[in-house]
Amino acid sequence: MKPAEGSTVIGKSVSIRGELSGSEDLMIDGDIEGTITLPENSLTIGPNARIVADIKVRNLIVFGNVKGTLHVSGRVDLRHSAVVNGDIFGGRLSIEENAMLKGKVELKSERTVEVLPPVAKHAEAKAEQTPLVLEPKS
């Protein structure tokens, strides 16, 4: 598996305990225990990764093992080798065949709905009473 260009990589021999935060895309293939916060960036969890953490990111792609609460403002992709044990709160979710998920999923739409004010009944009734007359030009 090749990381996206411009991503920071934490290799499979690296173990981290504590808080991990940043402002660039990150790929983890090692062991992390604690919290991971990348509110404006993407996180890829590689196939060798073992993560026990609460995660807050924009987009998340999971190939490895994750245990914790996942808060994702954008898209969550659980690939074929993913094993997730925890709750997912996100905008969109994609699960490939053979991926495993144990927990609840709560998706919220990013779409906004414009609500128009109601039309006054008096103006509506008046418009219905006035006939429209088309006359040819002379």
Short mmCIF file of N, CA and C in Angstrom, two decimals:
data_model
loop_
_atom_site.label_atom_id
_atom_site.label_comp_id
_atom_site.label_asym_id
_atom_site.label_seq_id
_atom_site.Cartn_x
_atom_site.Cartn_y
_atom_site.Cartn_z
N MET A 1 0.83 -1.18 0.00
CA MET A 1 0.00 0.00 0.00
C MET A 1 0.88 1.25 0.00
N LYS A 2 0.59 2.16 -0.89
CA LYS A 2 1.40 3.35 -1.04
C LYS A 2 0.64 4.55 -0.48
N PRO A 3 1.28 5.38 0.38
CA PRO A 3 0.59 6.55 0.94
C PRO A 3 0.37 7.62 -0.13
N ALA A 4 -0.63 8.46 0.10
CA ALA A 4 -0.90 9.57 -0.82
C ALA A 4 0.27 10.53 -0.81
N GLU A 5 0.52 11.15 -1.95
CA GLU A 5 1.63 12.09 -2.06
C GLU A 5 1.43 13.26 -1.09
N GLY A 6 2.45 13.61 -0.36
CA GLY A 6 2.38 14.71 0.59
C GLY A 6 1.92 14.29 1.98
N SER A 7 1.66 12.99 2.19
CA SER A 7 1.23 12.51 3.50
C SER A 7 2.42 12.23 4.39
N THR A 8 2.23 12.42 5.68
CA THR A 8 3.20 12.01 6.67
C THR A 8 2.92 10.54 6.98
N VAL A 9 3.97 9.73 7.15
CA VAL A 9 3.80 8.30 7.38
C VAL A 9 4.39 7.91 8.73
N ILE A 10 3.61 7.16 9.49
CA ILE A 10 4.11 6.53 10.71
C ILE A 10 4.19 5.05 10.41
N GLY A 11 5.41 4.52 10.34
CA GLY A 11 5.66 3.15 9.90
C GLY A 11 5.20 2.09 10.87
N LYS A 12 5.23 0.83 10.41
CA LYS A 12 4.71 -0.28 11.20
C LYS A 12 5.55 -0.63 12.41
N SER A 13 6.79 -0.15 12.51
CA SER A 13 7.61 -0.44 13.69
C SER A 13 7.48 0.64 14.76
N VAL A 14 6.65 1.66 14.52
CA VAL A 14 6.52 2.79 15.45
C VAL A 14 5.31 2.60 16.36
N SER A 15 5.51 2.86 17.67
CA SER A 15 4.43 2.85 18.66
C SER A 15 4.35 4.21 19.31
N ILE A 16 3.14 4.73 19.44
CA ILE A 16 2.94 6.05 20.06
C ILE A 16 1.84 5.91 21.10
N ARG A 17 2.08 6.51 22.29
CA ARG A 17 1.08 6.56 23.35
C ARG A 17 0.89 8.03 23.70
N GLY A 18 -0.33 8.54 23.57
CA GLY A 18 -0.60 9.93 23.90
C GLY A 18 -1.46 10.61 22.86
N GLU A 19 -1.27 11.92 22.72
CA GLU A 19 -2.07 12.72 21.79
C GLU A 19 -1.29 12.96 20.50
N LEU A 20 -1.98 12.73 19.39
CA LEU A 20 -1.39 12.96 18.08
C LEU A 20 -2.29 13.95 17.35
N SER A 21 -1.73 15.09 16.94
CA SER A 21 -2.51 16.09 16.22
C SER A 21 -1.66 16.70 15.13
N GLY A 22 -2.32 17.32 14.16
CA GLY A 22 -1.57 17.93 13.08
C GLY A 22 -2.48 18.63 12.09
N SER A 23 -1.85 19.19 11.06
CA SER A 23 -2.60 19.90 10.03
C SER A 23 -2.13 19.45 8.64
N GLU A 24 -1.88 18.16 8.50
CA GLU A 24 -1.55 17.57 7.21
C GLU A 24 -2.08 16.15 7.18
N ASP A 25 -2.21 15.59 5.99
CA ASP A 25 -2.70 14.21 5.86
C ASP A 25 -1.70 13.26 6.50
N LEU A 26 -2.22 12.16 7.06
CA LEU A 26 -1.39 11.24 7.82
C LEU A 26 -1.74 9.81 7.47
N MET A 27 -0.71 8.97 7.35
CA MET A 27 -0.91 7.54 7.18
C MET A 27 -0.22 6.85 8.35
N ILE A 28 -0.97 5.98 9.04
CA ILE A 28 -0.43 5.25 10.18
C ILE A 28 -0.43 3.77 9.86
N ASP A 29 0.71 3.12 10.03
CA ASP A 29 0.79 1.67 9.86
C ASP A 29 1.34 1.01 11.12
N GLY A 30 1.52 1.81 12.18
CA GLY A 30 2.06 1.31 13.44
C GLY A 30 0.99 1.21 14.51
N ASP A 31 1.42 1.27 15.76
CA ASP A 31 0.52 1.16 16.92
C ASP A 31 0.35 2.53 17.56
N ILE A 32 -0.91 2.93 17.76
CA ILE A 32 -1.21 4.21 18.39
C ILE A 32 -2.22 3.95 19.50
N GLU A 33 -1.97 4.57 20.67
CA GLU A 33 -2.93 4.50 21.77
C GLU A 33 -3.09 5.91 22.33
N GLY A 34 -4.32 6.44 22.34
CA GLY A 34 -4.55 7.78 22.85
C GLY A 34 -5.62 8.50 22.06
N THR A 35 -5.28 9.68 21.51
CA THR A 35 -6.21 10.44 20.67
C THR A 35 -5.50 10.89 19.40
N ILE A 36 -6.28 10.97 18.32
CA ILE A 36 -5.76 11.45 17.03
C ILE A 36 -6.69 12.55 16.57
N THR A 37 -6.14 13.74 16.34
CA THR A 37 -6.96 14.89 15.93
C THR A 37 -6.34 15.54 14.70
N LEU A 38 -7.05 15.44 13.59
CA LEU A 38 -6.67 16.08 12.32
C LEU A 38 -7.95 16.67 11.73
N PRO A 39 -8.50 17.77 12.31
CA PRO A 39 -9.83 18.23 11.94
C PRO A 39 -10.00 18.64 10.48
N GLU A 40 -8.95 19.05 9.82
CA GLU A 40 -9.05 19.50 8.43
C GLU A 40 -8.35 18.57 7.45
N ASN A 41 -7.96 17.37 7.91
CA ASN A 41 -7.15 16.50 7.05
C ASN A 41 -7.63 15.07 7.08
N SER A 42 -7.01 14.26 6.22
CA SER A 42 -7.37 12.85 6.07
C SER A 42 -6.40 11.97 6.84
N LEU A 43 -6.95 10.85 7.33
CA LEU A 43 -6.16 9.85 8.03
C LEU A 43 -6.37 8.52 7.34
N THR A 44 -5.26 7.85 7.02
CA THR A 44 -5.32 6.50 6.48
C THR A 44 -4.69 5.57 7.50
N ILE A 45 -5.44 4.54 7.87
CA ILE A 45 -4.95 3.54 8.82
C ILE A 45 -4.58 2.31 8.01
N GLY A 46 -3.28 2.03 7.94
CA GLY A 46 -2.76 0.95 7.10
C GLY A 46 -3.10 -0.44 7.61
N PRO A 47 -2.82 -1.46 6.80
CA PRO A 47 -3.20 -2.83 7.13
C PRO A 47 -2.47 -3.42 8.34
N ASN A 48 -1.30 -2.89 8.70
CA ASN A 48 -0.56 -3.38 9.86
C ASN A 48 -0.87 -2.60 11.14
N ALA A 49 -1.67 -1.55 11.03
CA ALA A 49 -1.93 -0.67 12.16
C ALA A 49 -2.84 -1.31 13.20
N ARG A 50 -2.57 -0.96 14.44
CA ARG A 50 -3.42 -1.34 15.57
C ARG A 50 -3.64 -0.06 16.36
N ILE A 51 -4.84 0.50 16.24
CA ILE A 51 -5.15 1.79 16.83
C ILE A 51 -6.16 1.61 17.96
N VAL A 52 -5.85 2.16 19.12
CA VAL A 52 -6.80 2.24 20.23
C VAL A 52 -6.85 3.73 20.57
N ALA A 53 -7.84 4.43 19.98
CA ALA A 53 -7.85 5.88 20.12
C ALA A 53 -9.21 6.45 19.76
N ASP A 54 -9.49 7.62 20.31
CA ASP A 54 -10.60 8.42 19.84
C ASP A 54 -10.05 9.28 18.70
N ILE A 55 -10.76 9.28 17.58
CA ILE A 55 -10.25 9.90 16.36
C ILE A 55 -11.20 11.00 15.91
N LYS A 56 -10.63 12.18 15.58
CA LYS A 56 -11.39 13.30 15.02
C LYS A 56 -10.66 13.77 13.77
N VAL A 57 -11.23 13.48 12.60
CA VAL A 57 -10.59 13.83 11.33
C VAL A 57 -11.64 14.27 10.31
N ARG A 58 -11.17 14.79 9.18
CA ARG A 58 -12.09 15.14 8.10
C ARG A 58 -12.49 13.88 7.33
N ASN A 59 -11.53 13.11 6.83
CA ASN A 59 -11.79 11.88 6.09
C ASN A 59 -10.96 10.75 6.69
N LEU A 60 -11.51 9.53 6.65
CA LEU A 60 -10.83 8.39 7.25
C LEU A 60 -10.92 7.18 6.33
N ILE A 61 -9.77 6.56 6.07
CA ILE A 61 -9.71 5.30 5.32
C ILE A 61 -9.07 4.27 6.24
N VAL A 62 -9.75 3.13 6.42
CA VAL A 62 -9.27 2.12 7.37
C VAL A 62 -9.00 0.81 6.64
N PHE A 63 -7.76 0.32 6.75
CA PHE A 63 -7.37 -1.00 6.27
C PHE A 63 -7.07 -1.92 7.47
N GLY A 64 -6.69 -1.35 8.61
CA GLY A 64 -6.24 -2.12 9.77
C GLY A 64 -7.27 -2.21 10.88
N ASN A 65 -6.77 -2.33 12.13
CA ASN A 65 -7.62 -2.51 13.31
C ASN A 65 -7.75 -1.20 14.07
N VAL A 66 -9.01 -0.84 14.40
CA VAL A 66 -9.27 0.39 15.15
C VAL A 66 -10.26 0.08 16.26
N LYS A 67 -9.94 0.59 17.45
CA LYS A 67 -10.87 0.50 18.57
C LYS A 67 -10.99 1.90 19.15
N GLY A 68 -12.21 2.44 19.16
CA GLY A 68 -12.42 3.78 19.69
C GLY A 68 -13.60 4.45 19.02
N THR A 69 -13.81 5.70 19.37
CA THR A 69 -14.89 6.50 18.80
C THR A 69 -14.33 7.31 17.64
N LEU A 70 -15.01 7.24 16.49
CA LEU A 70 -14.55 7.92 15.28
C LEU A 70 -15.49 9.08 14.95
N HIS A 71 -14.97 10.30 14.98
CA HIS A 71 -15.72 11.49 14.60
C HIS A 71 -15.13 11.98 13.29
N VAL A 72 -15.89 11.83 12.21
CA VAL A 72 -15.38 12.15 10.87
C VAL A 72 -16.36 13.11 10.21
N SER A 73 -15.89 14.31 9.87
CA SER A 73 -16.78 15.29 9.28
C SER A 73 -17.11 14.99 7.83
N GLY A 74 -16.26 14.25 7.15
CA GLY A 74 -16.48 13.91 5.75
C GLY A 74 -16.84 12.45 5.56
N ARG A 75 -15.97 11.70 4.92
CA ARG A 75 -16.24 10.32 4.51
C ARG A 75 -15.40 9.32 5.30
N VAL A 76 -16.04 8.19 5.64
CA VAL A 76 -15.37 7.05 6.27
C VAL A 76 -15.37 5.91 5.26
N ASP A 77 -14.19 5.37 4.94
CA ASP A 77 -14.07 4.21 4.05
C ASP A 77 -13.49 3.05 4.84
N LEU A 78 -14.27 1.98 4.98
CA LEU A 78 -13.77 0.77 5.62
C LEU A 78 -13.44 -0.21 4.51
N ARG A 79 -12.16 -0.46 4.32
CA ARG A 79 -11.71 -1.34 3.24
C ARG A 79 -11.81 -2.79 3.66
N HIS A 80 -11.56 -3.71 2.74
CA HIS A 80 -11.79 -5.15 2.93
C HIS A 80 -11.12 -5.73 4.18
N SER A 81 -9.97 -5.22 4.59
CA SER A 81 -9.25 -5.78 5.74
C SER A 81 -9.52 -5.02 7.04
N ALA A 82 -10.42 -4.05 7.02
CA ALA A 82 -10.69 -3.22 8.20
C ALA A 82 -11.43 -3.99 9.28
N VAL A 83 -11.03 -3.72 10.54
CA VAL A 83 -11.74 -4.24 11.71
C VAL A 83 -11.94 -3.05 12.63
N VAL A 84 -13.18 -2.60 12.78
CA VAL A 84 -13.48 -1.44 13.61
C VAL A 84 -14.39 -1.86 14.74
N ASN A 85 -13.96 -1.53 15.97
CA ASN A 85 -14.75 -1.82 17.16
C ASN A 85 -14.98 -0.49 17.86
N GLY A 86 -16.12 0.13 17.57
CA GLY A 86 -16.42 1.43 18.16
C GLY A 86 -17.49 2.14 17.36
N ASP A 87 -17.89 3.30 17.85
CA ASP A 87 -18.95 4.07 17.22
C ASP A 87 -18.39 5.01 16.17
N ILE A 88 -19.17 5.18 15.09
CA ILE A 88 -18.77 6.07 14.00
C ILE A 88 -19.80 7.18 13.89
N PHE A 89 -19.32 8.42 13.95
CA PHE A 89 -20.14 9.59 13.72
C PHE A 89 -19.54 10.29 12.50
N GLY A 90 -20.26 10.31 11.39
CA GLY A 90 -19.67 10.86 10.18
C GLY A 90 -20.69 11.40 9.21
N GLY A 91 -20.18 11.89 8.09
CA GLY A 91 -21.03 12.42 7.04
C GLY A 91 -21.46 11.34 6.06
N ARG A 92 -20.52 10.49 5.64
CA ARG A 92 -20.79 9.40 4.69
C ARG A 92 -20.00 8.18 5.11
N LEU A 93 -20.50 7.00 4.72
CA LEU A 93 -19.84 5.75 5.09
C LEU A 93 -19.83 4.80 3.91
N SER A 94 -18.68 4.19 3.67
CA SER A 94 -18.52 3.17 2.64
C SER A 94 -17.86 1.96 3.28
N ILE A 95 -18.48 0.78 3.10
CA ILE A 95 -17.94 -0.45 3.70
C ILE A 95 -17.75 -1.48 2.59
N GLU A 96 -16.50 -1.91 2.39
CA GLU A 96 -16.24 -2.96 1.41
C GLU A 96 -16.58 -4.33 1.99
N GLU A 97 -16.77 -5.28 1.08
CA GLU A 97 -17.04 -6.66 1.48
C GLU A 97 -15.90 -7.17 2.35
N ASN A 98 -16.21 -7.91 3.40
CA ASN A 98 -15.29 -8.51 4.37
C ASN A 98 -14.80 -7.55 5.44
N ALA A 99 -15.09 -6.25 5.34
CA ALA A 99 -14.74 -5.34 6.43
C ALA A 99 -15.64 -5.66 7.61
N MET A 100 -15.11 -5.46 8.82
CA MET A 100 -15.89 -5.77 10.03
C MET A 100 -16.11 -4.50 10.84
N LEU A 101 -17.33 -4.34 11.34
CA LEU A 101 -17.69 -3.19 12.15
C LEU A 101 -18.57 -3.63 13.29
N LYS A 102 -18.17 -3.28 14.52
CA LYS A 102 -18.98 -3.56 15.69
C LYS A 102 -19.14 -2.24 16.43
N GLY A 103 -20.35 -1.71 16.44
CA GLY A 103 -20.62 -0.43 17.06
C GLY A 103 -21.78 0.23 16.37
N LYS A 104 -22.11 1.43 16.81
CA LYS A 104 -23.21 2.13 16.16
C LYS A 104 -22.67 3.14 15.16
N VAL A 105 -23.53 3.46 14.19
CA VAL A 105 -23.16 4.41 13.15
C VAL A 105 -24.22 5.51 13.13
N GLU A 106 -23.76 6.75 13.17
CA GLU A 106 -24.66 7.88 13.08
C GLU A 106 -24.12 8.81 11.99
N LEU A 107 -24.90 8.93 10.91
CA LEU A 107 -24.47 9.76 9.78
C LEU A 107 -25.30 11.03 9.76
N LYS A 108 -24.64 12.13 9.52
CA LYS A 108 -25.36 13.39 9.41
C LYS A 108 -25.08 14.00 8.06
N SER A 109 -26.11 14.53 7.46
CA SER A 109 -25.99 15.11 6.13
C SER A 109 -25.36 16.49 6.22
N GLU A 110 -24.51 16.81 5.27
CA GLU A 110 -23.91 18.14 5.19
C GLU A 110 -24.74 19.06 4.31
N ARG A 111 -25.79 18.51 3.72
CA ARG A 111 -26.63 19.31 2.84
C ARG A 111 -27.42 20.34 3.65
N THR A 112 -27.59 21.51 3.08
CA THR A 112 -28.40 22.52 3.74
C THR A 112 -29.70 22.66 2.97
N VAL A 113 -30.76 22.93 3.67
CA VAL A 113 -32.07 23.07 3.06
C VAL A 113 -32.51 24.51 3.26
N GLU A 114 -32.90 25.18 2.18
CA GLU A 114 -33.37 26.54 2.28
C GLU A 114 -34.88 26.51 2.48
N VAL A 115 -35.33 27.17 3.52
CA VAL A 115 -36.76 27.23 3.80
C VAL A 115 -37.25 28.60 3.40
N LEU A 116 -38.23 28.62 2.49
CA LEU A 116 -38.79 29.88 2.02
C LEU A 116 -39.98 30.25 2.89
N PRO A 117 -40.21 31.55 3.10
CA PRO A 117 -41.36 31.95 3.90
C PRO A 117 -42.65 31.63 3.14
N PRO A 118 -43.74 31.38 3.86
CA PRO A 118 -45.00 31.06 3.19
C PRO A 118 -45.52 32.28 2.44
N VAL A 119 -46.20 32.03 1.33
CA VAL A 119 -46.79 33.09 0.53
C VAL A 119 -48.08 33.51 1.21
N ALA A 120 -48.31 34.81 1.27
CA ALA A 120 -49.53 35.31 1.89
C ALA A 120 -50.75 34.81 1.12
N LYS A 121 -51.78 34.34 1.83
CA LYS A 121 -52.96 33.79 1.18
C LYS A 121 -53.71 34.85 0.39
N HIS A 122 -53.70 36.09 0.88
CA HIS A 122 -54.41 37.16 0.19
C HIS A 122 -53.80 37.40 -1.19
N ALA A 123 -52.49 37.46 -1.28
CA ALA A 123 -51.82 37.69 -2.57
C ALA A 123 -52.05 36.51 -3.49
N GLU A 124 -52.07 35.30 -2.94
CA GLU A 124 -52.31 34.10 -3.75
C GLU A 124 -53.72 34.10 -4.31
N ALA A 125 -54.70 34.47 -3.50
CA ALA A 125 -56.09 34.50 -3.94
C ALA A 125 -56.29 35.56 -5.01
N LYS A 126 -55.66 36.73 -4.84
CA LYS A 126 -55.79 37.81 -5.80
C LYS A 126 -55.20 37.41 -7.15
N ALA A 127 -54.08 36.72 -7.15
CA ALA A 127 -53.45 36.29 -8.40
C ALA A 127 -54.34 35.31 -9.15
N GLU A 128 -55.09 34.48 -8.43
CA GLU A 128 -55.98 33.52 -9.07
C GLU A 128 -57.18 34.21 -9.71
N GLN A 129 -57.60 35.35 -9.18
CA GLN A 129 -58.79 36.04 -9.69
C GLN A 129 -58.51 36.89 -10.90
N THR A 130 -57.29 37.32 -11.11
CA THR A 130 -56.97 38.18 -12.23
C THR A 130 -56.65 37.36 -13.46
N PRO A 131 -57.50 37.44 -14.50
CA PRO A 131 -57.22 36.66 -15.71
C PRO A 131 -56.06 37.26 -16.49
N LEU A 132 -55.36 36.41 -17.17
CA LEU A 132 -54.26 36.82 -18.02
C LEU A 132 -54.77 36.89 -19.45
N VAL A 133 -54.66 38.06 -20.06
CA VAL A 133 -55.17 38.27 -21.42
C VAL A 133 -54.00 38.58 -22.32
N LEU A 134 -53.87 37.82 -23.39
CA LEU A 134 -52.84 38.07 -24.38
C LEU A 134 -53.51 38.56 -25.65
N GLU A 135 -53.04 39.69 -26.13
CA GLU A 135 -53.61 40.23 -27.36
C GLU A 135 -52.53 40.35 -28.41
N PRO A 136 -52.86 40.08 -29.65
CA PRO A 136 -51.86 40.19 -30.71
C PRO A 136 -51.47 41.67 -30.93
N LYS A 137 -50.24 41.86 -31.38
CA LYS A 137 -49.78 43.23 -31.68
C LYS A 137 -50.45 43.71 -32.96
N SER A 138 -50.78 44.99 -32.98
CA SER A 138 -51.40 45.52 -34.20
C SER A 138 -50.37 46.12 -35.11
#
